[in-house]
Short mmCIF file of C-alpha atoms in Angstrom, two decimals:
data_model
loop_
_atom_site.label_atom_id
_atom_site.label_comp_id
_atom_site.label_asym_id
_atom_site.label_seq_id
_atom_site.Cartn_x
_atom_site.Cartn_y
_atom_site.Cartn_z
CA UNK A 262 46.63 -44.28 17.37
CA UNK A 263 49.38 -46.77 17.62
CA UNK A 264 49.92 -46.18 21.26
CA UNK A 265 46.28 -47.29 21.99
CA UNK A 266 46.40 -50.20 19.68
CA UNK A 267 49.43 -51.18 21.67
CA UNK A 268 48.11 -51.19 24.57
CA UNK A 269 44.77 -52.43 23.64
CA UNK A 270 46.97 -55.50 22.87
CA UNK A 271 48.68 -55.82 26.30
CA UNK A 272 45.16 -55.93 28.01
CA UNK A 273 44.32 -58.44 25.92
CA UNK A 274 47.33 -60.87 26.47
CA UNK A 275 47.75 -59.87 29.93
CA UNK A 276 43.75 -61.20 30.29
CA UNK A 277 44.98 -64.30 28.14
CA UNK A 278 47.64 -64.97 30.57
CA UNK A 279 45.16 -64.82 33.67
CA UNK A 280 42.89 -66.96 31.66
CA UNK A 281 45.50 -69.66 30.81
CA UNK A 282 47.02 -68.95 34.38
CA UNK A 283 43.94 -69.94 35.95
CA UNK A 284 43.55 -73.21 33.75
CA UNK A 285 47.12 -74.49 34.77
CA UNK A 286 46.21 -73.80 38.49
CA UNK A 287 43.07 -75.82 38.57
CA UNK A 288 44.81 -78.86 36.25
CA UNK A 289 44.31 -80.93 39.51
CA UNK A 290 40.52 -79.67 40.20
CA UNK A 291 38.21 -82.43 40.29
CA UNK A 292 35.11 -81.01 37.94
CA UNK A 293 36.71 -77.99 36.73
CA UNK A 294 35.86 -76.63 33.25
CA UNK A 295 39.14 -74.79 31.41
CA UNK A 296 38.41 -71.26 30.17
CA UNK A 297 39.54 -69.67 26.54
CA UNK A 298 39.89 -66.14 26.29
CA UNK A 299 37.79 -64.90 23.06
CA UNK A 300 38.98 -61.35 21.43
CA UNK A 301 37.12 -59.14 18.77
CA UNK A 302 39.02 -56.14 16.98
CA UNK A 303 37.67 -52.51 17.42
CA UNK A 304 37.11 -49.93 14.76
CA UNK A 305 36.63 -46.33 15.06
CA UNK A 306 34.36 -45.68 12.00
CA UNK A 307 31.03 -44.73 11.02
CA UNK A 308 28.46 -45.78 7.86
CA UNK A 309 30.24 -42.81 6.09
CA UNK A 310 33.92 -43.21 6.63
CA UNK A 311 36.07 -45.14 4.30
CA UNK A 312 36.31 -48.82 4.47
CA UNK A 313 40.07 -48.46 4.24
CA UNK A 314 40.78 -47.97 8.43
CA UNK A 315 43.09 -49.81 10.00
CA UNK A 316 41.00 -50.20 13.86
CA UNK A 317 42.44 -48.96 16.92
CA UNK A 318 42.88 -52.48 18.69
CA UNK A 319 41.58 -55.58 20.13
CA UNK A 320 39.24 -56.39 23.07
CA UNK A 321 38.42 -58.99 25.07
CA UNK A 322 34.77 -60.19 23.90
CA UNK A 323 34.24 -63.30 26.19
CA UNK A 324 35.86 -65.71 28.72
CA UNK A 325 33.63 -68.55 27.77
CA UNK A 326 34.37 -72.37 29.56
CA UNK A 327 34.45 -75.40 27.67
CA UNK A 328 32.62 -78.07 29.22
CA UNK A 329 34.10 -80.94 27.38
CA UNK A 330 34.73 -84.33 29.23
CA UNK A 331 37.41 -84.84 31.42
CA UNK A 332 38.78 -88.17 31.96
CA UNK A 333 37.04 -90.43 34.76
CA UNK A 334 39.56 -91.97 37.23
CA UNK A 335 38.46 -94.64 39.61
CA UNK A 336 38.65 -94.11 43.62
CA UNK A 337 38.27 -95.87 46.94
CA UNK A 338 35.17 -94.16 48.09
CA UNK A 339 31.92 -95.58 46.78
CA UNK A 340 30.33 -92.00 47.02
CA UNK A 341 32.73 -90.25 44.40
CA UNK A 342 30.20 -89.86 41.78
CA UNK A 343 31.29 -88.99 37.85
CA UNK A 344 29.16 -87.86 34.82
CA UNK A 345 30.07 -89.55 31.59
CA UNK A 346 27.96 -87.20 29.19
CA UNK A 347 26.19 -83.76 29.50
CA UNK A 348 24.58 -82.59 32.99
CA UNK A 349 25.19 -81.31 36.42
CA UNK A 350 24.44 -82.58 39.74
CA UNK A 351 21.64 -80.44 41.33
CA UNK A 352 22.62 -78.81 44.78
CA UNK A 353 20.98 -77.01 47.47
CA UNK A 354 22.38 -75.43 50.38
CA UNK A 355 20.03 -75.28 53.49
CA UNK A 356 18.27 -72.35 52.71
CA UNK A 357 17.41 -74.27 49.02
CA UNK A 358 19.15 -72.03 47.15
CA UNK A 359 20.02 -74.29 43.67
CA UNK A 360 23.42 -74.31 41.93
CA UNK A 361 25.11 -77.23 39.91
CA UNK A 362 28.59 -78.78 40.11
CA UNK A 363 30.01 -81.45 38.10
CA UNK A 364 32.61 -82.29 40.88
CA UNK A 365 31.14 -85.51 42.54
CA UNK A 366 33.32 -85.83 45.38
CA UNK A 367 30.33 -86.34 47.95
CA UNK A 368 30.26 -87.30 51.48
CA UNK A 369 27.87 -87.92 54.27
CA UNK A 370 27.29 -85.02 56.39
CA UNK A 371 26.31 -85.99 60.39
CA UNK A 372 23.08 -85.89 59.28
CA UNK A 373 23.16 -87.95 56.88
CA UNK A 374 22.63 -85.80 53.84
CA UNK A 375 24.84 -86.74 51.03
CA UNK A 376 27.24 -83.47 50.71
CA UNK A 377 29.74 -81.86 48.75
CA UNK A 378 31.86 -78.92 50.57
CA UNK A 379 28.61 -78.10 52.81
CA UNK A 380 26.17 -78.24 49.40
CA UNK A 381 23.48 -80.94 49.80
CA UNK A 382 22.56 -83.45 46.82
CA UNK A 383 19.46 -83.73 45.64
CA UNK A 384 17.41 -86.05 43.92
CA UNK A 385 14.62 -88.48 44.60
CA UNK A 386 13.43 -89.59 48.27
CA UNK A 387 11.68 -92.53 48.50
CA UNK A 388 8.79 -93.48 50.75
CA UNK A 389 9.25 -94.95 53.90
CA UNK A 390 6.18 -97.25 53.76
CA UNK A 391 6.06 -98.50 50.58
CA UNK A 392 10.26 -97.72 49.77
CA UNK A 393 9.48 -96.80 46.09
CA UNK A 394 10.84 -94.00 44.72
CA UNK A 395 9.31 -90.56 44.66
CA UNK A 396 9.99 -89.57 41.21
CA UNK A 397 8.45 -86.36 39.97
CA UNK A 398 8.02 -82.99 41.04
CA UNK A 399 11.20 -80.91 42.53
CA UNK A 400 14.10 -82.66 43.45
CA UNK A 401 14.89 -82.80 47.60
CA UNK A 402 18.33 -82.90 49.38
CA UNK A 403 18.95 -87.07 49.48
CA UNK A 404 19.09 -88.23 53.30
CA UNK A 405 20.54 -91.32 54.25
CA UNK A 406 19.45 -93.03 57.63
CA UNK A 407 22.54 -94.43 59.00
CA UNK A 408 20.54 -96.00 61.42
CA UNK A 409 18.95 -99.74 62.28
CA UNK A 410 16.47 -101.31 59.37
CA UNK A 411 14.45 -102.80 61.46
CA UNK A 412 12.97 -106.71 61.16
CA UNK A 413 10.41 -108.14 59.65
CA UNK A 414 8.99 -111.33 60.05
CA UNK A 415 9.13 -114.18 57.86
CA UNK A 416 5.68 -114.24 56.03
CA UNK A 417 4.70 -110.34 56.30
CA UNK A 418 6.04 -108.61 53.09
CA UNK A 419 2.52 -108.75 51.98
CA UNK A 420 3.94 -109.87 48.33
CA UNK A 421 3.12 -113.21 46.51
CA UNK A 422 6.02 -115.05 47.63
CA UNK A 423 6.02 -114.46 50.60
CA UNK A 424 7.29 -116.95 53.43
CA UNK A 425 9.57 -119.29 52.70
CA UNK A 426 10.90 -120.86 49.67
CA UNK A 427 13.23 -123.66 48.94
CA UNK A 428 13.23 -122.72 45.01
CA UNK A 429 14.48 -125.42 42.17
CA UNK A 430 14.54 -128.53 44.90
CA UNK A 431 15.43 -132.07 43.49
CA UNK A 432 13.89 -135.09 45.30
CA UNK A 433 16.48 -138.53 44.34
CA UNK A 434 13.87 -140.93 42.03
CA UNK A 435 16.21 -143.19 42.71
CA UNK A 436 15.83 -143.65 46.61
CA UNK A 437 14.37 -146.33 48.26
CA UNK A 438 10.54 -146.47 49.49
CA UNK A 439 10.38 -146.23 53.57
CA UNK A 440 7.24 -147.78 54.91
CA UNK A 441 5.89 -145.61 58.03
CA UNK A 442 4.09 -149.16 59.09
CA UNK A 443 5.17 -150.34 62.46
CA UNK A 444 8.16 -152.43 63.08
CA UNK A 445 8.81 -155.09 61.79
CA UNK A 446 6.81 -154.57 59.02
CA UNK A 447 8.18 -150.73 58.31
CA UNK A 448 10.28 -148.38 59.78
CA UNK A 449 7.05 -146.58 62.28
CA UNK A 450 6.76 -142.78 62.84
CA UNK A 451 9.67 -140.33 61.74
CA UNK A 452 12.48 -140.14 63.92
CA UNK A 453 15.04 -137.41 63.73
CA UNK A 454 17.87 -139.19 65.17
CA UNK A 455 17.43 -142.20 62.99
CA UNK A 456 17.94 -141.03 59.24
CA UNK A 457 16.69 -144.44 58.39
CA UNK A 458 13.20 -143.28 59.18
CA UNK A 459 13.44 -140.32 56.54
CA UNK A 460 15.07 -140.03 53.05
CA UNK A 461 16.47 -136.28 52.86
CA UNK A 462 16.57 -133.60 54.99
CA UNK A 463 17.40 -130.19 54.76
CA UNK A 464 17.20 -126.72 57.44
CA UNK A 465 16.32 -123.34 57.22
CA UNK A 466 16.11 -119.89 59.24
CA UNK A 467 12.60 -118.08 59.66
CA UNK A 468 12.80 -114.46 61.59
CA UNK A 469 9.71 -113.62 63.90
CA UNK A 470 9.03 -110.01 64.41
CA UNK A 471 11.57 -108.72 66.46
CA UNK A 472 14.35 -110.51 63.47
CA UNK A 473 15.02 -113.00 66.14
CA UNK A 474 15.92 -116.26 63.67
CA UNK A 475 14.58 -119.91 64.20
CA UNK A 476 15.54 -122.61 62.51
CA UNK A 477 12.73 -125.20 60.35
CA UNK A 478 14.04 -128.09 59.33
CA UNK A 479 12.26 -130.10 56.49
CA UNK A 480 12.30 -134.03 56.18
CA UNK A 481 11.24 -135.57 52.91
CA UNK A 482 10.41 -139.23 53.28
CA UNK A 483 9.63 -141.15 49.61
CA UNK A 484 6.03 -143.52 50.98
CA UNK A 485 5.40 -144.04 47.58
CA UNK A 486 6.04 -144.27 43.74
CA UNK A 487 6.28 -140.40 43.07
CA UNK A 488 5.02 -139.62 46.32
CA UNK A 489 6.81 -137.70 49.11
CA UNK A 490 5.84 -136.93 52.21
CA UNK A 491 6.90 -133.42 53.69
CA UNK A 492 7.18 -133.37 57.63
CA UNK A 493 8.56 -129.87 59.28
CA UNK A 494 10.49 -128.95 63.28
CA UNK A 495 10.32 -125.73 64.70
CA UNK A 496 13.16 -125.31 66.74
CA UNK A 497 13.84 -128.66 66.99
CA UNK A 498 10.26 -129.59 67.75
CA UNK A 499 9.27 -133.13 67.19
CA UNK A 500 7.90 -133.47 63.76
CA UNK A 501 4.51 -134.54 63.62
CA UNK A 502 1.99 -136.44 61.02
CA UNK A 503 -0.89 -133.61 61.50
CA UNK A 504 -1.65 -129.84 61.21
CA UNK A 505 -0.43 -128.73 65.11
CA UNK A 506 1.61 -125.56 66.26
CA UNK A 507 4.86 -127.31 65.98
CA UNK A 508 4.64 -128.26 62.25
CA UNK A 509 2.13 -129.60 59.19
CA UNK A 510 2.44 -132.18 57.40
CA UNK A 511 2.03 -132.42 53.89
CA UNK A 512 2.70 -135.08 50.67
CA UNK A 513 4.39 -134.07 46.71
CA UNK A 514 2.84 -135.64 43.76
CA UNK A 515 4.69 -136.29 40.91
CA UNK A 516 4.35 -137.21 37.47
CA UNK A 517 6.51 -139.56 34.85
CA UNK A 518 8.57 -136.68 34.05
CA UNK A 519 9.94 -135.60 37.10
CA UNK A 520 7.77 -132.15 37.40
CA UNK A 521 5.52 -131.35 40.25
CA UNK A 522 1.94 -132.62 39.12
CA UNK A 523 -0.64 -129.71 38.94
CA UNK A 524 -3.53 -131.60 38.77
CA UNK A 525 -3.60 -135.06 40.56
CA UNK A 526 -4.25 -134.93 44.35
CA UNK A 527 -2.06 -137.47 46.09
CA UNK A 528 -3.78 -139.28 48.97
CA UNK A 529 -2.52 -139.71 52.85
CA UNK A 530 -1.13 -142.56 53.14
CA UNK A 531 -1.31 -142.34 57.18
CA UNK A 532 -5.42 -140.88 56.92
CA UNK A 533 -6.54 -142.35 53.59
CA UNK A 534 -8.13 -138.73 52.83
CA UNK A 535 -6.89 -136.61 50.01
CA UNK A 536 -4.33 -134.13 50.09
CA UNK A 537 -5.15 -130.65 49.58
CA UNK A 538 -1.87 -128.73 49.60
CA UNK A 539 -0.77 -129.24 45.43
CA UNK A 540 -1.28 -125.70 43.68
CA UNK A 541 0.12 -125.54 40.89
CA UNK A 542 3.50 -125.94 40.59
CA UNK A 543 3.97 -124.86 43.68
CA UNK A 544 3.37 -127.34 47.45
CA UNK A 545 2.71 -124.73 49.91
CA UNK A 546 1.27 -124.98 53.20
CA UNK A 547 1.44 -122.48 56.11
CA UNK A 548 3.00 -122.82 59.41
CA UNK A 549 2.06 -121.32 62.63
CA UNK A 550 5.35 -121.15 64.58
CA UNK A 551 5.47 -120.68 68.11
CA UNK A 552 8.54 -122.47 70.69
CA UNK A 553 9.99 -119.12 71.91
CA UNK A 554 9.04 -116.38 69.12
CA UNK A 555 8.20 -113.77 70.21
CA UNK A 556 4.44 -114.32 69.18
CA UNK A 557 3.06 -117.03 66.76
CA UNK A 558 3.34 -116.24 63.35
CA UNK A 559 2.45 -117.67 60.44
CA UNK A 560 4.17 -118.18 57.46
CA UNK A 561 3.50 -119.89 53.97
CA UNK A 562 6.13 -122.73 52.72
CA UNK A 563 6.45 -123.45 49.01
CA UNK A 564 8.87 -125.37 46.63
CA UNK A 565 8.77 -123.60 43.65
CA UNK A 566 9.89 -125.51 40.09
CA UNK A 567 10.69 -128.58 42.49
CA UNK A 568 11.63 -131.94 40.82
CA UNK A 569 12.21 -135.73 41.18
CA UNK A 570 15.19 -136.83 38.89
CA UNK A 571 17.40 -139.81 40.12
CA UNK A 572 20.13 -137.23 40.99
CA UNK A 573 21.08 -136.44 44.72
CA UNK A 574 18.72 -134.36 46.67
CA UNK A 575 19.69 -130.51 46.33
CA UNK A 576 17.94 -126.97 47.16
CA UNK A 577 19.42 -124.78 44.64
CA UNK A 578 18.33 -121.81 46.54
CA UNK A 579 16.79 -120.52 49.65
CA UNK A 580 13.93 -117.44 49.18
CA UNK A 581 12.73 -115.57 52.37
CA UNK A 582 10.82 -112.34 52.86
CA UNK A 583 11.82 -112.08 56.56
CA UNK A 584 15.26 -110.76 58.10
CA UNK A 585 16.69 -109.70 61.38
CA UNK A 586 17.33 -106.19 62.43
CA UNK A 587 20.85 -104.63 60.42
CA UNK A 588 22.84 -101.51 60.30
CA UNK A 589 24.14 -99.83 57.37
CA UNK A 590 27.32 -101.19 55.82
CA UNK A 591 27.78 -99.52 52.63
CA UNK A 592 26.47 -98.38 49.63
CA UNK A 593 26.17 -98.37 46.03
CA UNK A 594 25.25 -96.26 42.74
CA UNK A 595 24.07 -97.44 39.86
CA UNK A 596 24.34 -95.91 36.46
CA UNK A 597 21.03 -93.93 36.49
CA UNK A 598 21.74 -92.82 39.81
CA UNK A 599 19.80 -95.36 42.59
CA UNK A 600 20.86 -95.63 45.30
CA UNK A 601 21.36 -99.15 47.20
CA UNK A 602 22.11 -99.47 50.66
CA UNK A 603 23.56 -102.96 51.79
CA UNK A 604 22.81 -103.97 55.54
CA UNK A 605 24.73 -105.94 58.33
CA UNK A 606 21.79 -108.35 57.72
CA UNK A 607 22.11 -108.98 54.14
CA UNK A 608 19.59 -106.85 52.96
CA UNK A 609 19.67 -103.80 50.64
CA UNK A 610 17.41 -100.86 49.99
CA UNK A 611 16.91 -98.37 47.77
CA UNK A 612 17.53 -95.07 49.62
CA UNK A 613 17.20 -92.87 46.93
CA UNK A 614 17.89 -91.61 43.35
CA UNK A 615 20.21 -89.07 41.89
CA UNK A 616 19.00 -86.83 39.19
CA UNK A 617 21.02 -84.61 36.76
CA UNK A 618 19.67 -81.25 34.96
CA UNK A 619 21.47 -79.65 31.62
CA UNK A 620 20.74 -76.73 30.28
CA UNK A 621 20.46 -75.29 26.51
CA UNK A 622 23.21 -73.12 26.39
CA UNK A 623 25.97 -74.24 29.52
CA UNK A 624 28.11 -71.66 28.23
CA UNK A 625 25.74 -69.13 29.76
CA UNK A 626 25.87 -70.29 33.55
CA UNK A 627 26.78 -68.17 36.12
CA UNK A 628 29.98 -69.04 38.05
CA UNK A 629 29.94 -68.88 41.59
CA UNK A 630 33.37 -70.69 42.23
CA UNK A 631 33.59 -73.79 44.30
CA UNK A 632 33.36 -75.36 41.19
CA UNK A 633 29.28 -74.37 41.17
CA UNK A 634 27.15 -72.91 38.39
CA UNK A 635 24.10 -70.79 38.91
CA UNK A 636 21.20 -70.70 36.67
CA UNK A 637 21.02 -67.34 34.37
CA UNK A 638 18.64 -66.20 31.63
CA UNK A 639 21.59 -66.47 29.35
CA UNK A 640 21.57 -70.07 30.06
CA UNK A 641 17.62 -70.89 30.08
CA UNK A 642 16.02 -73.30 32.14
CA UNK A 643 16.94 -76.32 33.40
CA UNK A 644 16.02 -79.97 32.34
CA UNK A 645 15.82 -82.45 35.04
CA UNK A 646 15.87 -86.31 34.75
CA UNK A 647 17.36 -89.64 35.35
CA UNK A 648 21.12 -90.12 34.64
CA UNK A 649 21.11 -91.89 30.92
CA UNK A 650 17.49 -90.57 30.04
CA UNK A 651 17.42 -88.16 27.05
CA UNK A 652 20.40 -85.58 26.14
CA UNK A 653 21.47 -86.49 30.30
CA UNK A 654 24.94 -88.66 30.36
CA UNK A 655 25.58 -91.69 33.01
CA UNK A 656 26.93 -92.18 36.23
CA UNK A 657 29.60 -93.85 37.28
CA UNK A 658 30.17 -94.44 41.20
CA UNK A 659 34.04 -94.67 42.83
CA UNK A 660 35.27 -92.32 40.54
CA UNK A 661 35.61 -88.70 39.73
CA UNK A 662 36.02 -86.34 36.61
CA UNK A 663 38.88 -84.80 36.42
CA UNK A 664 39.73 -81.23 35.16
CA UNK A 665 39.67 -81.20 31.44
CA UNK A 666 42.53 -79.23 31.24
CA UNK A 667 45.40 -80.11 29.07
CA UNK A 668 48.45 -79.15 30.37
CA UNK A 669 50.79 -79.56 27.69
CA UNK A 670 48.51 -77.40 25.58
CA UNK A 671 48.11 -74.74 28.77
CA UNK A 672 51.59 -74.40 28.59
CA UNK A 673 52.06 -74.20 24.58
CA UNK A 674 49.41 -71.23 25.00
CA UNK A 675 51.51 -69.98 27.70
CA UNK A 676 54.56 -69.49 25.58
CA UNK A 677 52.24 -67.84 22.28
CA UNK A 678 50.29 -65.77 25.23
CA UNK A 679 53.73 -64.41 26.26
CA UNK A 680 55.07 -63.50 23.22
CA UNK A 681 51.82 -61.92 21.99
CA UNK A 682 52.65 -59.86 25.13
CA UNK A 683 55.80 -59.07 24.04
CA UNK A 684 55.08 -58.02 20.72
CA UNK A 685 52.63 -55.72 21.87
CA UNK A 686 55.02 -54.07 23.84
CA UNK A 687 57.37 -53.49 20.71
CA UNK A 688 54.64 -51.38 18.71
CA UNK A 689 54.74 -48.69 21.39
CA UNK A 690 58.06 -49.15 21.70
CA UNK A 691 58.42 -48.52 17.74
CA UNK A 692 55.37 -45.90 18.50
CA UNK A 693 57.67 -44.15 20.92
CA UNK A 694 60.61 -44.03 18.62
CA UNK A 695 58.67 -42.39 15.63
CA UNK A 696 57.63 -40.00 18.67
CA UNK A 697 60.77 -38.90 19.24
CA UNK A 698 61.60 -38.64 15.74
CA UNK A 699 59.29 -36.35 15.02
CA UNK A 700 60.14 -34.00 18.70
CA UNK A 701 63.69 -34.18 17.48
CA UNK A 702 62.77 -32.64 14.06
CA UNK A 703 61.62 -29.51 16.04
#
C-alpha cells in the first residue's frame, strides 16, 4: 500500500499548495478571508480487524476560511465602508438575489444606488415625508437622490421651534435708557440711520417658500429699567411701533437677576396697555413677511434663555427651520451605519441606514467569488440589525478591511507545504526501490 499512501500525500500537499497559493494571491484583496487546508488520515479496516493497521493515507477533509479581522486602513473616499467586529454587508443584485461581502469598497451607481462591483447595498430607506427611518421588515437596496432638496420656508417645519431663534442673547444692563419722547425731550421714533435712537442691533436671514432668503433685522432699544423694547425690518422696511405687515413690535421684561421674567407683564410704554408677548422664558411673536416673497408668510420669533448682564450685547447662536434650495455635496457614515447627506445649503439629511447580518456558523457560507458569500443550510439563517447592536461589529466610514492574510506566515507554510510535497514523493520513490528489489530477486 505504500504507493497509495504516497500519493494520497501528494494530493494532499499539492491541494495545500493551491490553498496557500490562493491566500498569497489575494494578500492585496480588500475583504478577503484566507483559507487553511484541513486533512484527516484514512484507514482500511473494519470492527473486526486488528487495531494494529498502519492506514493507507491522508485526505483532504475541508478547506474551511477564517474570518478573523483584517486590519482597517483609512481612505479618501467617504463611501469605503469597514466592519470592525462580526457581520456582512447585505447585497442584492437587481433581480434581489441576496449574498454578503465584507469588502466595503462602495460607490454610487448612475442611479444612485450605493454599489459594489454591480451588487446593490441594502439597508434602511427612509420616508420621504416624514425622513425617519424605515427600520424593520426586509432590508431594500439604499438609493441616494443626487438631486435638489428643495426649500422650505422659514416657520413651516411644523416642530416647536419653529421660526426663528436668536438662542442665548445678552442685552448690556449697563446701557443707557433712550427716551422715545419727542425732541428735545427724547430721542422720538426709531431711526435706522441714527444708532442713537436704538441701543443694539443685530440681522438675520428668513427663506420664503421658494428658499429665496430675506434679511430681518432686530433693534433692541432699553425704555426702561429692565425693559427692552424689540422693533423688527423686513427687507429693510421701516420699523414700526405696531403689529403691521412690515414688522411687530414687542417689549422684554426682566428681573434682578438678569433672566427673562416668566411671570410679570411689562407695559407699552408708547400705548400704556400691557404686553402680551412674555411666555415663559421665551419672547416670541410672529411676523407676517411680505416686501417681495414670494407670498406672505408667517413666521414665529423667539429668544430662547435670553439675558441682561452688563456685558456687551451678543447672540450666541442663530436657530432657523427654513433654508434655500441645495444640491448634494457629500456624505457621511456613522458608526451604526446612518447615513447623512450634507447640502450646498448647509443642511443634512438622513438618507438612509446600513444594516449588517451574521450568521451562526460563517464557516458554512457558500462562496460565490467576488469576494461574496451565499446563504447555505450549513450556515443557518441570517441575523439582521444595526451595526454595534448585539453579536453585529461597527462601522467605520473612509476606510476598508484589508485581507487578513499574513504573508510572512503564507510563505513559512509555503516552504513546510513544499517539502511535505517532497517527502511524499520519496516514499514511492523508496516504494519503487523495494519494487525492484523484489523483481530483481526473480
Amino acid at each position: 500500500m505504500g504507493f497509495q499512501q504516497g500519493l494520497s500525500g501528494l494530493n494532499a500537499a499539492s491541494k495545500n499548495l493551491d490553498v496557500i497559493g490562493n491566500n498569497i494571491a489575494n494578500a492585496n484583496t480588500v475583504g478577503f478571508k484566507q483559507s487553511r487546508a484541513e486533512f484527516a488520515d484514512i484507514y482500511a479496516s473494519t470492527f473486526a480487524s486488528s487495531s494494529n493497521v498502519a492506514g493507507i493515507g491522508t485526505r483532504v477533509m475541508d478547506i474551511a476560511q477564517q474570518f478573523g479581522q483584517g486590519n482597517v486602513e483609512t481612505t479618501s473616499n467617504p463611501l469605503d465602508v469597514a466592519i470592525t467586529g462580526n457581520g456582512f454587508f447585505r447585497m442584492s443584485d437587481t433581480a434581489g438575489t441576496i449574498s454578503y461581502t465584507r469588502n466595503g469598497q462602495f460607490q454610487l451607481d448612475n442611479q444612485g444606488y450605493i454599489v459594489n462591483d454591480g451588487q446593490r447595498l441594502t439597508g434602511w430607506g427612509v420616508d420621504p415625508n416624514s425622513g425617519q427611518l424605515l427600520t424593520g421588515g426586509n432590508p431594500v437596496p439604499l438609493q441616494i437622490t443626487v438631486g435638489n432638496i428643495g426649500a422650505r420656508a422659514t416657520g413651516s417645519s411644523g416642530t416647536s421651534n419653529a421660526g426663528l431663534q436668536l438662542n442665548s442673547m445678552n442685552l448690556n444692563a449697563s446701557a443707557p435708557i433712550i427716551n422715545r419722547a419727542a425732541p428735545p425731550t427724547g430721542v422720538g421714533p426709531l431711526n435706522v440711520t441714527d444708532p442713537t435712537t436704538f441701543t443694539s442691533s443685530t440681522t438675520a436671514q428668513v427663506y420664503d417658500a421658494q428658499g429665496v432668503s430675506h434679511n430681518l433685522s432686530f433693534y433692541f432699544t432699553k425704555v426702561a429699567t429692565n425693559q427692552w423694547e424689540v422693533q423688527t425690518s423686513f427687507d429693510g422696511g421701516t420699523p414700526t411701533t405696531t403689529g403691521s405687515p412690515a414688522g411687530t413690535n414687542g417689549y422684554l421684561m426682566y428681573t434682578g437677576t438678569g433672566t427673562l421674567d416668566a411671570t410679570t407683564v411689562p407695559t407699552d410704554p408708547l400705548t400704556g396697555t400691557a404686553a402680551s408677548n412674555v411666555s415663559g422664558f421665551t419672547f416670541s411673536t410672529t411676523l407676517t413677511a411680505p416686501n417681495g416673497a414670494t407670498s406672505p408668510f408667517a413666521f414665529n420669533v423667539s429668544f430662547p434663555t435670553s439675558t441682561q448682564y452688563g456685558s456687551p450685547f451678543s447672540v450666541g447662536s442663530l436657530g432657523n427651520d427654513g433654508y434655500a434650495d441645495g444640491t448634494l455635496t457629500g456624505m457621511s457614515i456613522s458608526k451604526d451605519g446612518v447615513i447623512q447627506g450634507s447640502y450646498s445649503n448647509g443642511q443634512t439629511k438622513t438618507v438612509g441606514q446600513i444594516v449588517l447580518a451574521n450568521f451562526t456558523n460563517v464557516q458554512g457560507l457558500q462562496p460565490l467569488g467576488d469576494n461574496r458569500w451565499a446563504q447555505s443550510f450549513a450556515s443557518g439563517q441570517p441575523v439582521i440589525g444595526n451595526p454595534g447592536t448585539g453579536s453585529l461589529g461597527s462601522l467605520q466610514s473612509s476606510a476598508q478591511e484589508d485581507s487578513n492574510v499574513d504573508l510572512t506566515s503564507e510563505l513559512v507554510n509555503l516552504i513546510t507545504a513544499q517539502r511535505n510535497y517532497q517527502a511524499n514523493a520519496q516514499t514511492i520513490k523508496a516504494q519503487d526501490t523495494i519494487l525492484q528489489t523484489i523483481v530483481n530477486l526473480g
